[in-house]
mmCIF file of C-alpha atoms and ligand atoms in Angstrom:
data_model
loop_
_atom_site.group_PDB
_atom_site.id
_atom_site.type_symbol
_atom_site.label_atom_id
_atom_site.label_comp_id
_atom_site.label_asym_id
_atom_site.label_seq_id
_atom_site.Cartn_x
_atom_site.Cartn_y
_atom_site.Cartn_z
ATOM 1 C CA MET A 1 -22.875 25.237 -10.776
ATOM 2 C CA TRP A 2 -20.158 22.601 -10.241
ATOM 3 C CA ASP A 3 -16.433 23.374 -10.066
ATOM 4 C CA ARG A 4 -15.435 21.012 -12.861
ATOM 5 C CA LEU A 5 -17.042 18.791 -15.438
ATOM 6 C CA LEU A 6 -14.807 16.241 -17.181
ATOM 7 C CA VAL A 7 -16.180 15.208 -20.580
ATOM 8 C CA ASP A 8 -15.114 13.409 -23.768
ATOM 9 C CA CYS A 9 -13.633 10.574 -21.707
ATOM 10 C CA ASN A 10 -14.173 6.928 -20.828
ATOM 11 C CA LEU A 11 -14.466 5.947 -17.190
ATOM 12 C CA ALA A 12 -13.089 2.829 -15.526
ATOM 13 C CA THR A 13 -15.157 3.569 -12.427
ATOM 14 C CA MET A 14 -14.244 0.262 -10.689
ATOM 15 C CA ASP A 15 -17.659 0.635 -9.059
ATOM 16 C CA PRO A 16 -19.329 -2.797 -8.773
ATOM 17 C CA ALA A 17 -22.704 -1.091 -9.156
ATOM 18 C CA VAL A 18 -21.788 -0.316 -12.768
ATOM 19 C CA GLU A 19 -22.382 -3.599 -14.559
ATOM 20 C CA ALA A 20 -19.532 -3.740 -17.045
ATOM 21 C CA ALA A 21 -15.918 -4.885 -16.920
ATOM 22 C CA PHE A 22 -13.892 -2.274 -14.974
ATOM 23 C CA GLY A 23 -17.219 -0.599 -14.140
ATOM 24 C CA ALA A 24 -16.679 1.071 -17.487
ATOM 25 C CA ILE A 25 -18.784 3.936 -18.786
ATOM 26 C CA GLU A 26 -17.802 4.864 -22.313
ATOM 27 C CA ASN A 27 -18.337 8.431 -23.386
ATOM 28 C CA GLY A 28 -18.771 9.360 -19.746
ATOM 29 C CA ALA A 29 -18.607 12.496 -17.679
ATOM 30 C CA ILE A 30 -17.721 13.372 -14.065
ATOM 31 C CA GLY A 31 -18.986 16.347 -12.086
ATOM 32 C CA ILE A 32 -16.728 17.632 -9.309
ATOM 33 C CA GLN A 33 -17.633 20.036 -6.514
ATOM 34 C CA ASP A 34 -15.617 20.933 -3.388
ATOM 35 C CA GLY A 35 -13.133 18.142 -3.995
ATOM 36 C CA ARG A 36 -15.782 15.450 -4.286
ATOM 37 C CA ILE A 37 -17.438 13.563 -7.096
ATOM 38 C CA VAL A 38 -21.017 14.811 -7.344
ATOM 39 C CA ARG A 39 -22.202 13.088 -10.491
ATOM 40 C CA VAL A 40 -21.002 10.226 -12.710
ATOM 41 C CA GLY A 41 -22.638 8.922 -15.862
ATOM 42 C CA ARG A 42 -22.798 8.953 -19.588
ATOM 43 C CA ARG A 43 -22.180 12.345 -21.145
ATOM 44 C CA THR A 44 -25.770 12.443 -22.355
ATOM 45 C CA GLU A 45 -27.081 11.932 -18.800
ATOM 46 C CA LEU A 46 -25.087 14.933 -17.575
ATOM 47 C CA ALA A 47 -26.070 17.133 -20.500
ATOM 48 C CA GLY A 48 -28.089 19.667 -18.532
ATOM 49 C CA TYR A 49 -25.413 20.459 -15.934
ATOM 50 C CA GLN A 50 -23.076 23.426 -15.830
ATOM 51 C CA ALA A 51 -19.648 23.868 -14.341
ATOM 52 C CA LYS A 52 -17.149 26.697 -13.984
ATOM 53 C CA LYS A 53 -14.763 24.609 -16.034
ATOM 54 C CA VAL A 54 -15.813 22.059 -18.675
ATOM 55 C CA GLU A 55 -12.816 19.951 -19.673
ATOM 56 C CA PRO A 56 -12.852 17.726 -22.739
ATOM 57 C CA LEU A 57 -10.265 14.950 -22.337
ATOM 58 C CA GLY A 58 -9.936 13.871 -25.954
ATOM 59 C CA GLY A 59 -11.114 10.314 -25.396
ATOM 60 C CA ALA A 60 -8.737 9.513 -22.513
ATOM 61 C CA TRP A 61 -9.575 6.922 -19.859
ATOM 62 C CA VAL A 62 -10.196 8.090 -16.290
ATOM 63 C CA THR A 63 -9.592 5.749 -13.349
ATOM 64 C CA PRO A 64 -9.755 6.263 -9.609
ATOM 65 C CA GLY A 65 -6.440 7.559 -8.217
ATOM 66 C CA LEU A 66 -4.241 4.591 -7.392
ATOM 67 C CA VAL A 67 -4.022 3.465 -3.768
ATOM 68 C CA ASP A 68 -0.752 1.921 -2.565
ATOM 69 C CA CYS A 69 -1.891 0.174 0.615
ATOM 70 C CA HIS A 70 1.453 -1.307 1.783
ATOM 71 C CA THR A 71 4.763 0.593 1.754
ATOM 72 C CA HIS A 72 7.792 1.190 3.927
ATOM 73 C CA LEU A 73 8.865 4.230 1.936
ATOM 74 C CA VAL A 74 10.246 6.295 4.812
ATOM 75 C CA PHE A 75 13.783 5.134 5.611
ATOM 76 C CA GLY A 76 17.351 6.399 5.750
ATOM 77 C CA GLY A 77 20.032 5.381 3.223
ATOM 78 C CA ASN A 78 19.414 2.544 0.826
ATOM 79 C CA ARG A 79 20.836 -0.912 0.187
ATOM 80 C CA ALA A 80 22.056 -0.715 -3.414
ATOM 81 C CA GLY A 81 25.510 -1.786 -2.224
ATOM 82 C CA GLU A 82 24.032 -4.958 -0.751
ATOM 83 C CA PHE A 83 22.197 -5.556 -3.992
ATOM 84 C CA GLU A 84 25.545 -5.530 -5.799
ATOM 85 C CA ARG A 85 27.099 -7.884 -3.253
ATOM 86 C CA ARG A 86 24.194 -10.285 -3.514
ATOM 87 C CA LEU A 87 24.589 -10.331 -7.285
ATOM 88 C CA GLU A 88 28.227 -11.237 -6.730
ATOM 89 C CA GLY A 89 27.101 -14.225 -4.677
ATOM 90 C CA ALA A 90 26.885 -13.025 -1.060
ATOM 91 C CA SER A 91 23.884 -14.499 0.749
ATOM 92 C CA TYR A 92 21.256 -12.482 2.613
ATOM 93 C CA ALA A 93 22.362 -14.232 5.829
ATOM 94 C CA GLU A 94 26.058 -13.327 5.287
ATOM 95 C CA ILE A 95 25.142 -9.723 4.696
ATOM 96 C CA ALA A 96 22.900 -9.675 7.756
ATOM 97 C CA SER A 97 25.569 -11.197 10.009
ATOM 98 C CA ALA A 98 28.004 -8.510 8.816
ATOM 99 C CA GLY A 99 25.603 -5.859 10.132
ATOM 100 C CA GLY A 100 23.775 -5.341 6.835
ATOM 101 C CA GLY A 101 20.158 -6.013 5.908
ATOM 102 C CA ILE A 102 17.420 -4.476 8.019
ATOM 103 C CA ALA A 103 19.988 -3.524 10.691
ATOM 104 C CA ALA A 104 21.771 -1.270 8.182
ATOM 105 C CA THR A 105 18.520 0.551 7.410
ATOM 106 C CA VAL A 106 17.734 0.842 11.126
ATOM 107 C CA ARG A 107 21.123 2.502 11.684
ATOM 108 C CA ALA A 108 20.677 4.952 8.815
ATOM 109 C CA THR A 109 17.096 5.745 9.854
ATOM 110 C CA ARG A 110 18.013 6.362 13.492
ATOM 111 C CA GLU A 111 20.908 8.619 12.472
ATOM 112 C CA ALA A 112 18.864 10.796 10.117
ATOM 113 C CA PRO A 113 17.338 13.953 11.621
ATOM 114 C CA LEU A 114 13.591 14.304 10.946
ATOM 115 C CA GLU A 115 14.025 16.790 8.091
ATOM 116 C CA ALA A 116 16.679 14.663 6.408
ATOM 117 C CA LEU A 117 14.427 11.621 6.658
ATOM 118 C CA VAL A 118 11.580 13.550 5.048
ATOM 119 C CA GLU A 119 13.781 14.728 2.176
ATOM 120 C CA ALA A 120 15.341 11.295 1.660
ATOM 121 C CA SER A 121 11.867 9.793 1.364
ATOM 122 C CA ARG A 122 10.243 12.506 -0.748
ATOM 123 C CA PRO A 123 11.623 11.335 -4.139
ATOM 124 C CA ARG A 124 10.181 7.865 -3.533
ATOM 125 C CA LEU A 125 6.789 9.324 -2.707
ATOM 126 C CA LYS A 126 7.017 11.583 -5.781
ATOM 127 C CA ALA A 127 7.819 8.600 -7.977
ATOM 128 C CA LEU A 128 4.731 6.745 -6.748
ATOM 129 C CA MET A 129 2.629 9.867 -7.266
ATOM 130 C CA GLN A 130 3.957 10.283 -10.796
ATOM 131 C CA GLY A 131 2.920 6.673 -11.337
ATOM 132 C CA GLY A 132 -0.662 7.588 -10.448
ATOM 133 C CA VAL A 133 -0.846 7.124 -6.694
ATOM 134 C CA THR A 134 -3.126 9.464 -4.722
ATOM 135 C CA THR A 135 -3.165 7.541 -1.412
ATOM 136 C CA VAL A 136 -0.205 5.806 0.219
ATOM 137 C CA GLU A 137 0.095 3.779 3.370
ATOM 138 C CA ILE A 138 3.476 4.211 5.077
ATOM 139 C CA LYS A 139 4.782 1.969 7.849
ATOM 140 C CA SER A 140 7.377 2.618 10.503
ATOM 141 C CA GLY A 141 9.622 -0.298 11.467
ATOM 142 C CA TYR A 142 13.179 0.921 10.882
ATOM 143 C CA GLY A 143 13.338 2.939 14.105
ATOM 144 C CA LEU A 144 12.572 0.213 16.633
ATOM 145 C CA ASP A 145 12.679 2.517 19.639
ATOM 146 C CA ILE A 146 10.155 5.117 20.792
ATOM 147 C CA ASP A 147 11.885 8.161 19.363
ATOM 148 C CA ALA A 148 12.897 6.716 16.022
ATOM 149 C CA GLU A 149 9.530 5.035 15.372
ATOM 150 C CA ALA A 150 7.782 8.324 16.205
ATOM 151 C CA LYS A 151 10.235 10.187 13.977
ATOM 152 C CA MET A 152 9.444 7.903 11.030
ATOM 153 C CA LEU A 153 5.701 8.415 11.500
ATOM 154 C CA ARG A 154 6.179 12.184 11.835
ATOM 155 C CA ALA A 155 8.204 12.136 8.608
ATOM 156 C CA ALA A 156 5.312 10.339 6.894
ATOM 157 C CA GLY A 157 2.887 12.933 8.258
ATOM 158 C CA LEU A 158 5.052 15.844 7.027
ATOM 159 C CA LEU A 159 5.207 14.282 3.570
ATOM 160 C CA GLY A 160 1.426 14.082 3.521
ATOM 161 C CA GLU A 161 1.101 17.725 4.533
ATOM 162 C CA SER A 162 3.516 18.946 1.871
ATOM 163 C CA GLU A 163 2.427 16.816 -1.103
ATOM 164 C CA LYS A 164 -0.907 16.346 -2.832
ATOM 165 C CA VAL A 165 -1.461 12.823 -1.576
ATOM 166 C CA ARG A 166 -3.300 11.091 1.262
ATOM 167 C CA ILE A 167 -1.084 9.275 3.751
ATOM 168 C CA GLU A 168 -2.204 6.516 6.120
ATOM 169 C CA ARG A 169 0.313 5.708 8.837
ATOM 170 C CA THR A 170 0.982 2.320 10.373
ATOM 171 C CA LEU A 171 3.108 1.451 13.395
ATOM 172 C CA LEU A 172 5.240 -1.592 12.489
ATOM 173 C CA ALA A 173 7.077 -1.856 15.799
ATOM 174 C CA LEU A 174 7.413 -5.639 15.495
ATOM 175 C CA HIS A 175 9.385 -5.586 12.243
ATOM 176 C CA ALA A 176 12.788 -6.804 13.379
ATOM 177 C CA LEU A 177 14.646 -7.256 16.620
ATOM 178 C CA PRO A 178 16.848 -4.168 17.075
ATOM 179 C CA PRO A 179 20.567 -5.012 17.452
ATOM 180 C CA GLU A 180 20.742 -3.846 21.074
ATOM 181 C CA TYR A 181 18.045 -6.382 22.002
ATOM 182 C CA ARG A 182 19.660 -9.307 20.184
ATOM 183 C CA ASP A 183 19.708 -11.498 23.298
ATOM 184 C CA ARG A 184 16.662 -9.967 24.976
ATOM 185 C CA ARG A 185 13.739 -10.458 22.625
ATOM 186 C CA GLU A 186 11.119 -10.528 25.387
ATOM 187 C CA ASP A 187 12.351 -7.155 26.567
ATOM 188 C CA TYR A 188 11.958 -5.717 23.096
ATOM 189 C CA VAL A 189 8.424 -7.085 22.690
ATOM 190 C CA ARG A 190 7.589 -5.577 26.082
ATOM 191 C CA LEU A 191 9.022 -2.232 24.976
ATOM 192 C CA ALA A 192 6.946 -2.347 21.784
ATOM 193 C CA VAL A 193 3.707 -3.292 23.582
ATOM 194 C CA ASP A 194 4.073 -1.228 26.758
ATOM 195 C CA SER A 195 5.937 1.851 25.527
ATOM 196 C CA ILE A 196 6.203 2.381 21.767
ATOM 197 C CA LEU A 197 2.573 1.502 21.018
ATOM 198 C CA PRO A 198 0.968 3.678 23.725
ATOM 199 C CA ALA A 199 3.251 6.610 22.893
ATOM 200 C CA VAL A 200 2.346 6.440 19.210
ATOM 201 C CA ALA A 201 -1.355 6.030 19.963
ATOM 202 C CA GLN A 202 -1.370 8.907 22.416
ATOM 203 C CA GLN A 203 0.285 11.254 19.919
ATOM 204 C CA GLY A 204 -2.070 10.134 17.149
ATOM 205 C CA LEU A 205 0.841 9.173 14.901
ATOM 206 C CA ALA A 206 -0.741 6.066 13.358
ATOM 207 C CA SER A 207 -4.186 4.700 12.602
ATOM 208 C CA SER A 208 -3.148 1.061 12.501
ATOM 209 C CA VAL A 209 -0.461 -1.409 13.503
ATOM 210 C CA ASP A 210 1.368 -4.144 11.633
ATOM 211 C CA ALA A 211 3.878 -6.858 12.498
ATOM 212 C CA PHE A 212 6.219 -9.206 10.639
ATOM 213 C CA CYS A 213 5.005 -12.667 11.697
ATOM 214 C CA GLU A 214 7.759 -14.939 10.450
ATOM 215 C CA GLY A 215 10.607 -17.199 11.576
ATOM 216 C CA ILE A 216 12.996 -14.284 11.032
ATOM 217 C CA GLY A 217 10.492 -11.810 12.489
ATOM 218 C CA PHE A 218 8.131 -12.342 15.428
ATOM 219 C CA THR A 219 6.159 -15.333 16.673
ATOM 220 C CA PRO A 220 2.367 -15.524 16.611
ATOM 221 C CA GLU A 221 2.289 -15.215 20.400
ATOM 222 C CA GLU A 222 4.393 -12.056 20.326
ATOM 223 C CA VAL A 223 2.156 -10.643 17.615
ATOM 224 C CA ARG A 224 -0.940 -11.574 19.647
ATOM 225 C CA ALA A 225 0.224 -9.536 22.631
ATOM 226 C CA PHE A 226 0.916 -6.551 20.374
ATOM 227 C CA PHE A 227 -2.445 -6.825 18.586
ATOM 228 C CA ALA A 228 -4.347 -7.189 21.849
ATOM 229 C CA ALA A 229 -2.808 -3.978 23.175
ATOM 230 C CA ALA A 230 -3.360 -2.157 19.877
ATOM 231 C CA SER A 231 -7.021 -3.185 19.762
ATOM 232 C CA GLU A 232 -7.496 -1.881 23.309
ATOM 233 C CA LEU A 233 -6.178 1.472 22.096
ATOM 234 C CA GLY A 234 -8.600 1.496 19.163
ATOM 235 C CA LEU A 235 -6.003 0.957 16.441
ATOM 236 C CA LYS A 236 -6.763 -1.208 13.414
ATOM 237 C CA VAL A 237 -4.505 -4.182 12.758
ATOM 238 C CA LYS A 238 -2.951 -5.814 9.696
ATOM 239 C CA LEU A 239 -0.202 -8.381 9.332
ATOM 240 C CA HIS A 240 2.779 -9.449 7.210
ATOM 241 C CA ALA A 241 1.725 -13.090 7.131
ATOM 242 C CA GLU A 242 2.813 -16.294 5.425
ATOM 243 C CA GLN A 243 5.479 -14.630 3.268
ATOM 244 C CA LEU A 244 8.233 -17.223 3.730
ATOM 245 C CA SER A 245 6.492 -19.914 5.792
ATOM 246 C CA ASN A 246 3.084 -20.720 7.253
ATOM 247 C CA LEU A 247 2.782 -19.670 10.898
ATOM 248 C CA GLN A 248 -1.032 -19.310 10.636
ATOM 249 C CA GLY A 249 -0.641 -15.557 10.792
ATOM 250 C CA ALA A 250 -3.644 -14.844 8.600
ATOM 251 C CA ALA A 251 -5.944 -16.704 11.004
ATOM 252 C CA LEU A 252 -4.382 -14.878 13.939
ATOM 253 C CA ALA A 253 -5.011 -11.536 12.239
ATOM 254 C CA ALA A 254 -8.602 -12.597 11.546
ATOM 255 C CA GLU A 255 -9.170 -13.126 15.280
ATOM 256 C CA PHE A 256 -8.530 -9.408 15.715
ATOM 257 C CA GLY A 257 -10.793 -8.345 12.858
ATOM 258 C CA ALA A 258 -7.778 -7.268 10.823
ATOM 259 C CA LEU A 259 -8.083 -5.097 7.741
ATOM 260 C CA SER A 260 -5.711 -7.298 5.759
ATOM 261 C CA ALA A 261 -3.086 -10.009 5.711
ATOM 262 C CA ASP A 262 -0.225 -9.237 3.355
ATOM 263 C CA HIS A 263 2.148 -11.363 1.187
ATOM 264 C CA LEU A 264 0.409 -14.751 1.763
ATOM 265 C CA GLU A 265 2.552 -16.892 -0.541
ATOM 266 C CA HIS A 266 2.340 -19.724 2.004
ATOM 267 C CA VAL A 267 -1.218 -19.304 3.307
ATOM 268 C CA ASP A 268 -3.354 -22.473 3.432
ATOM 269 C CA GLU A 269 -7.080 -23.009 3.015
ATOM 270 C CA ALA A 270 -7.789 -22.650 6.735
ATOM 271 C CA GLY A 271 -6.099 -19.253 6.679
ATOM 272 C CA VAL A 272 -8.064 -18.189 3.623
ATOM 273 C CA ARG A 273 -11.335 -19.318 5.226
ATOM 274 C CA ALA A 274 -10.552 -17.312 8.352
ATOM 275 C CA MET A 275 -9.822 -14.246 6.220
ATOM 276 C CA ALA A 276 -13.089 -14.653 4.340
ATOM 277 C CA ALA A 277 -15.090 -14.975 7.553
ATOM 278 C CA ALA A 278 -13.465 -11.854 8.970
ATOM 279 C CA GLY A 279 -14.034 -9.828 5.788
ATOM 280 C CA MET A 280 -10.320 -9.257 5.332
ATOM 281 C CA VAL A 281 -8.385 -8.212 2.241
ATOM 282 C CA ALA A 282 -5.449 -10.237 0.869
ATOM 283 C CA VAL A 283 -2.692 -7.780 -0.068
ATOM 284 C CA LEU A 284 -0.463 -9.252 -2.775
ATOM 285 C CA LEU A 285 3.072 -7.898 -3.133
ATOM 286 C CA PRO A 286 4.638 -9.064 -6.397
ATOM 287 C CA GLY A 287 7.667 -6.738 -6.038
ATOM 288 C CA ALA A 288 9.011 -8.676 -3.043
ATOM 289 C CA PHE A 289 8.188 -11.979 -4.749
ATOM 290 C CA TYR A 290 10.186 -10.845 -7.785
ATOM 291 C CA ALA A 291 13.143 -9.330 -5.936
ATOM 292 C CA LEU A 292 13.535 -12.409 -3.723
ATOM 293 C CA LYS A 293 13.121 -14.666 -6.765
ATOM 294 C CA GLU A 294 10.411 -16.580 -4.939
ATOM 295 C CA THR A 295 8.771 -19.438 -6.771
ATOM 296 C CA LYS A 296 5.687 -20.118 -4.647
ATOM 297 C CA CYS A 297 2.845 -17.823 -5.672
ATOM 298 C CA PRO A 298 0.031 -16.730 -3.365
ATOM 299 C CA PRO A 299 -3.000 -19.026 -3.877
ATOM 300 C CA VAL A 300 -4.999 -16.699 -6.063
ATOM 301 C CA GLU A 301 -7.556 -19.322 -7.106
ATOM 302 C CA LEU A 302 -8.226 -20.239 -3.470
ATOM 303 C CA LEU A 303 -8.662 -16.576 -2.542
ATOM 304 C CA ARG A 304 -11.104 -16.145 -5.413
ATOM 305 C CA ARG A 305 -13.038 -19.263 -4.474
ATOM 306 C CA HIS A 306 -13.519 -18.017 -0.911
ATOM 307 C CA GLY A 307 -14.351 -14.505 -2.030
ATOM 308 C CA VAL A 308 -11.375 -12.834 -0.378
ATOM 309 C CA PRO A 309 -10.737 -9.584 -2.275
ATOM 310 C CA MET A 310 -7.184 -9.078 -3.476
ATOM 311 C CA ALA A 311 -5.272 -5.800 -3.254
ATOM 312 C CA VAL A 312 -1.932 -5.168 -4.943
ATOM 313 C CA ALA A 313 0.764 -2.891 -3.493
ATOM 314 C CA THR A 314 4.402 -1.929 -4.019
ATOM 315 C CA ASP A 315 5.783 -2.896 -0.571
ATOM 316 C CA CYS A 316 8.309 -0.118 -1.380
ATOM 317 C CA ASN A 317 11.231 -0.899 0.980
ATOM 318 C CA PRO A 318 15.028 -0.800 0.735
ATOM 319 C CA GLY A 319 15.632 -4.533 1.091
ATOM 320 C CA THR A 320 13.159 -6.849 -0.536
ATOM 321 C CA SER A 321 11.064 -4.569 -2.730
ATOM 322 C CA PRO A 322 12.747 -1.366 -3.913
ATOM 323 C CA VAL A 323 9.745 -0.644 -6.116
ATOM 324 C CA LEU A 324 8.814 2.846 -7.319
ATOM 325 C CA SER A 325 6.145 2.002 -9.898
ATOM 326 C CA PRO A 326 2.537 1.128 -9.052
ATOM 327 C CA THR A 327 1.623 0.134 -12.617
ATOM 328 C CA LEU A 328 4.585 -2.259 -12.731
ATOM 329 C CA MET A 329 3.005 -4.019 -9.739
ATOM 330 C CA MET A 330 -0.261 -4.366 -11.651
ATOM 331 C CA SER A 331 1.674 -5.857 -14.557
ATOM 332 C CA MET A 332 3.494 -8.296 -12.271
ATOM 333 C CA ALA A 333 0.277 -9.205 -10.448
ATOM 334 C CA CYS A 334 -1.086 -10.347 -13.815
ATOM 335 C CA THR A 335 2.021 -11.974 -15.252
ATOM 336 C CA LEU A 336 3.481 -13.554 -12.094
ATOM 337 C CA PHE A 337 0.322 -14.237 -10.034
ATOM 338 C CA GLY A 338 -2.343 -14.672 -12.710
ATOM 339 C CA LEU A 339 -4.676 -11.821 -11.806
ATOM 340 C CA THR A 340 -6.851 -10.455 -14.579
ATOM 341 C CA PRO A 341 -6.193 -6.818 -15.514
ATOM 342 C CA GLU A 342 -9.521 -5.930 -13.944
ATOM 343 C CA GLU A 343 -8.542 -7.657 -10.677
ATOM 344 C CA ALA A 344 -5.151 -5.916 -10.724
ATOM 345 C CA LEU A 345 -6.667 -2.459 -11.214
ATOM 346 C CA ALA A 346 -9.302 -3.178 -8.545
ATOM 347 C CA GLY A 347 -6.375 -4.281 -6.368
ATOM 348 C CA MET A 348 -4.796 -0.847 -6.625
ATOM 349 C CA THR A 349 -8.046 1.088 -6.297
ATOM 350 C CA ARG A 350 -11.254 -0.250 -4.729
ATOM 351 C CA VAL A 351 -9.785 -3.195 -2.841
ATOM 352 C CA ALA A 352 -6.727 -1.255 -1.663
ATOM 353 C CA ALA A 353 -9.091 1.386 -0.263
ATOM 354 C CA LYS A 354 -10.896 -1.365 1.645
ATOM 355 C CA ALA A 355 -7.543 -2.634 2.942
ATOM 356 C CA LEU A 356 -7.017 0.794 4.490
ATOM 357 C CA GLY A 357 -10.541 1.026 5.903
ATOM 358 C CA LEU A 358 -11.235 3.881 3.458
ATOM 359 C CA ALA A 359 -13.762 2.193 1.169
ATOM 360 C CA ASP A 360 -16.337 4.936 1.760
ATOM 361 C CA GLU A 361 -13.889 7.683 0.889
ATOM 362 C CA ILE A 362 -11.736 6.618 -2.077
ATOM 363 C CA GLY A 363 -11.101 3.769 -4.519
ATOM 364 C CA THR A 364 -13.915 4.105 -7.071
ATOM 365 C CA ILE A 365 -15.371 6.799 -9.284
ATOM 366 C CA ALA A 366 -18.703 7.180 -7.536
ATOM 367 C CA VAL A 367 -20.855 9.965 -6.153
ATOM 368 C CA GLY A 368 -19.712 11.085 -2.703
ATOM 369 C CA LYS A 369 -16.139 9.859 -3.019
ATOM 370 C CA ALA A 370 -13.121 12.137 -3.007
ATOM 371 C CA ALA A 371 -12.288 13.357 -6.520
ATOM 372 C CA ASP A 372 -8.938 11.537 -6.694
ATOM 373 C CA LEU A 373 -8.539 10.600 -10.355
ATOM 374 C CA CYS A 374 -5.979 9.612 -12.973
ATOM 375 C CA ILE A 375 -6.292 10.482 -16.648
ATOM 376 C CA TRP A 376 -4.522 8.004 -18.925
ATOM 377 C CA ARG A 377 -3.844 8.304 -22.650
ATOM 378 C CA ILE A 378 -4.715 4.677 -23.387
ATOM 379 C CA GLY A 379 -7.166 2.822 -25.610
ATOM 380 C CA ARG A 380 -8.462 0.362 -23.005
ATOM 381 C CA PRO A 381 -7.965 -0.171 -19.256
ATOM 382 C CA ALA A 382 -5.970 -3.397 -19.701
ATOM 383 C CA GLU A 383 -3.105 -1.261 -21.046
ATOM 384 C CA LEU A 384 -2.368 -0.232 -17.442
ATOM 385 C CA CYS A 385 -1.245 -3.821 -16.831
ATOM 386 C CA TYR A 386 0.039 -4.610 -20.316
ATOM 387 C CA TRP A 387 2.798 -1.997 -20.569
ATOM 388 C CA ILE A 388 5.899 -2.828 -18.539
ATOM 389 C CA GLY A 389 7.252 0.471 -17.266
ATOM 390 C CA LEU A 390 4.330 2.731 -18.127
ATOM 391 C CA PRO A 391 5.463 6.253 -17.138
ATOM 392 C CA GLY A 392 2.235 7.203 -15.349
ATOM 393 C CA PRO A 393 -0.965 9.083 -16.049
ATOM 394 C CA GLU A 394 -1.097 12.133 -18.258
ATOM 395 C CA ARG A 395 -2.756 13.993 -15.398
ATOM 396 C CA ARG A 396 -3.564 13.367 -11.787
ATOM 397 C CA ILE A 397 -6.441 15.027 -9.940
ATOM 398 C CA PHE A 398 -6.233 15.062 -6.149
ATOM 399 C CA ALA A 399 -9.235 16.169 -4.072
ATOM 400 C CA GLY A 400 -10.645 17.833 -7.162
ATOM 401 C CA GLU A 401 -7.482 19.766 -8.054
ATOM 402 C CA ASP A 402 -4.830 19.140 -10.686
ATOM 403 C CA ALA A 403 -1.839 17.638 -8.920
HETATM 404 N N1 DI6 B 501 9.010 -8.122 4.835
HETATM 405 C C1 DI6 B 501 10.178 -8.182 4.218
HETATM 406 O O1 DI6 B 501 10.478 -8.917 3.348
HETATM 407 C C2 DI6 B 501 10.956 -7.167 4.807
HETATM 408 N N2 DI6 B 501 10.197 -6.586 5.780
HETATM 409 C C3 DI6 B 501 9.065 -7.183 5.764
HETATM 410 O O2 DI6 B 501 8.173 -6.885 6.520
HETATM 411 C C4 DI6 B 501 12.298 -6.791 4.549
HETATM 412 C C5 DI6 B 501 12.553 -5.349 4.795
HETATM 413 C C6 DI6 B 501 14.003 -5.016 4.579
HETATM 414 O O3 DI6 B 501 14.802 -5.882 4.181
HETATM 415 O O4 DI6 B 501 14.362 -3.851 4.823
HETATM 416 FE FE1 FE B 502 6.187 -5.054 3.799
#
């Protein structure tokens, strides 16, 4: 006797083993037991089974819960004032030299007590959840010292404990040079590698590390030192690479067996080849592309040709991607980058799960996976990408429970 049996629904399983677009099973059914999917198939194939609760869904579509594999959603304050000034003509550089930009968020994040940081971040997490997200990756990177980076990661952990969502935490110690290290960058990199990283690893506050490899961020050699130390400590690595220029970050990440390289507007074929050989995911972030009014798209055709799977994420952050809607990112991935709706939905489910190293656990509707599901009142899966500003699923199921 199962806990739940969902019937009278269509399934976009996103399972490659199901040979149809979107892994679709029309007139399907899902059996759920102890928070896991125990059976998936056509209604007729599940006819003999019983459950405590049999739930007809009136012809709705069921997808895997959405996975947002790249966010910076824990931070203090916000930068709406800077947004207004930029619209009035102020440049990003002017704002930064007046103490704004990332430095402003670092100040606000350091000042906020842990509880205040949790509560400031909760509405953003709730918005993503209402949009259909059941797993979120959250990065640090606005603390930039041991205590404040640990505080950010603790805040992310507390959010995960108090909301029906899975949280994966990433230490992004090499995000920006903190103001007090302006003329001492080597000292800051040493602090990140020798102090912040081991402290975070020892307290189990993150499962992976990330860095911003860019002219305005950190050099490949600085990133290499950080990745080498992180790998020694058993942490997975991923990288903000080739967003504004090509520093061969994707290839560097590949050397460390990275989970993903993210942004990638400026990646070249050598970088894509290295990613393919290392089995990495390309995480595409159309919110930042849009907000920065970028014109160079990530090389989607090249990624396809080399078989590099593409994830799509919000990059939710206060500066370059103040995005609160996962389905809007799927829409933009199609319209701005040329993904198919099936690629975009895979990018926020199966491929995003792979980008987090959780492909065995979440990301498709398949036997053995966590029962993280979204129920959408739509006529076909492409509607998830077609509507601009879709409010979210009618219902969300997290670990087998309504959420
Ligand atoms: N990529 C970006 O564009 C930013 N961080 C990053 O890794 C900007 C974050 C911010 O402005 O707060
Ligand atoms: Fe980012």
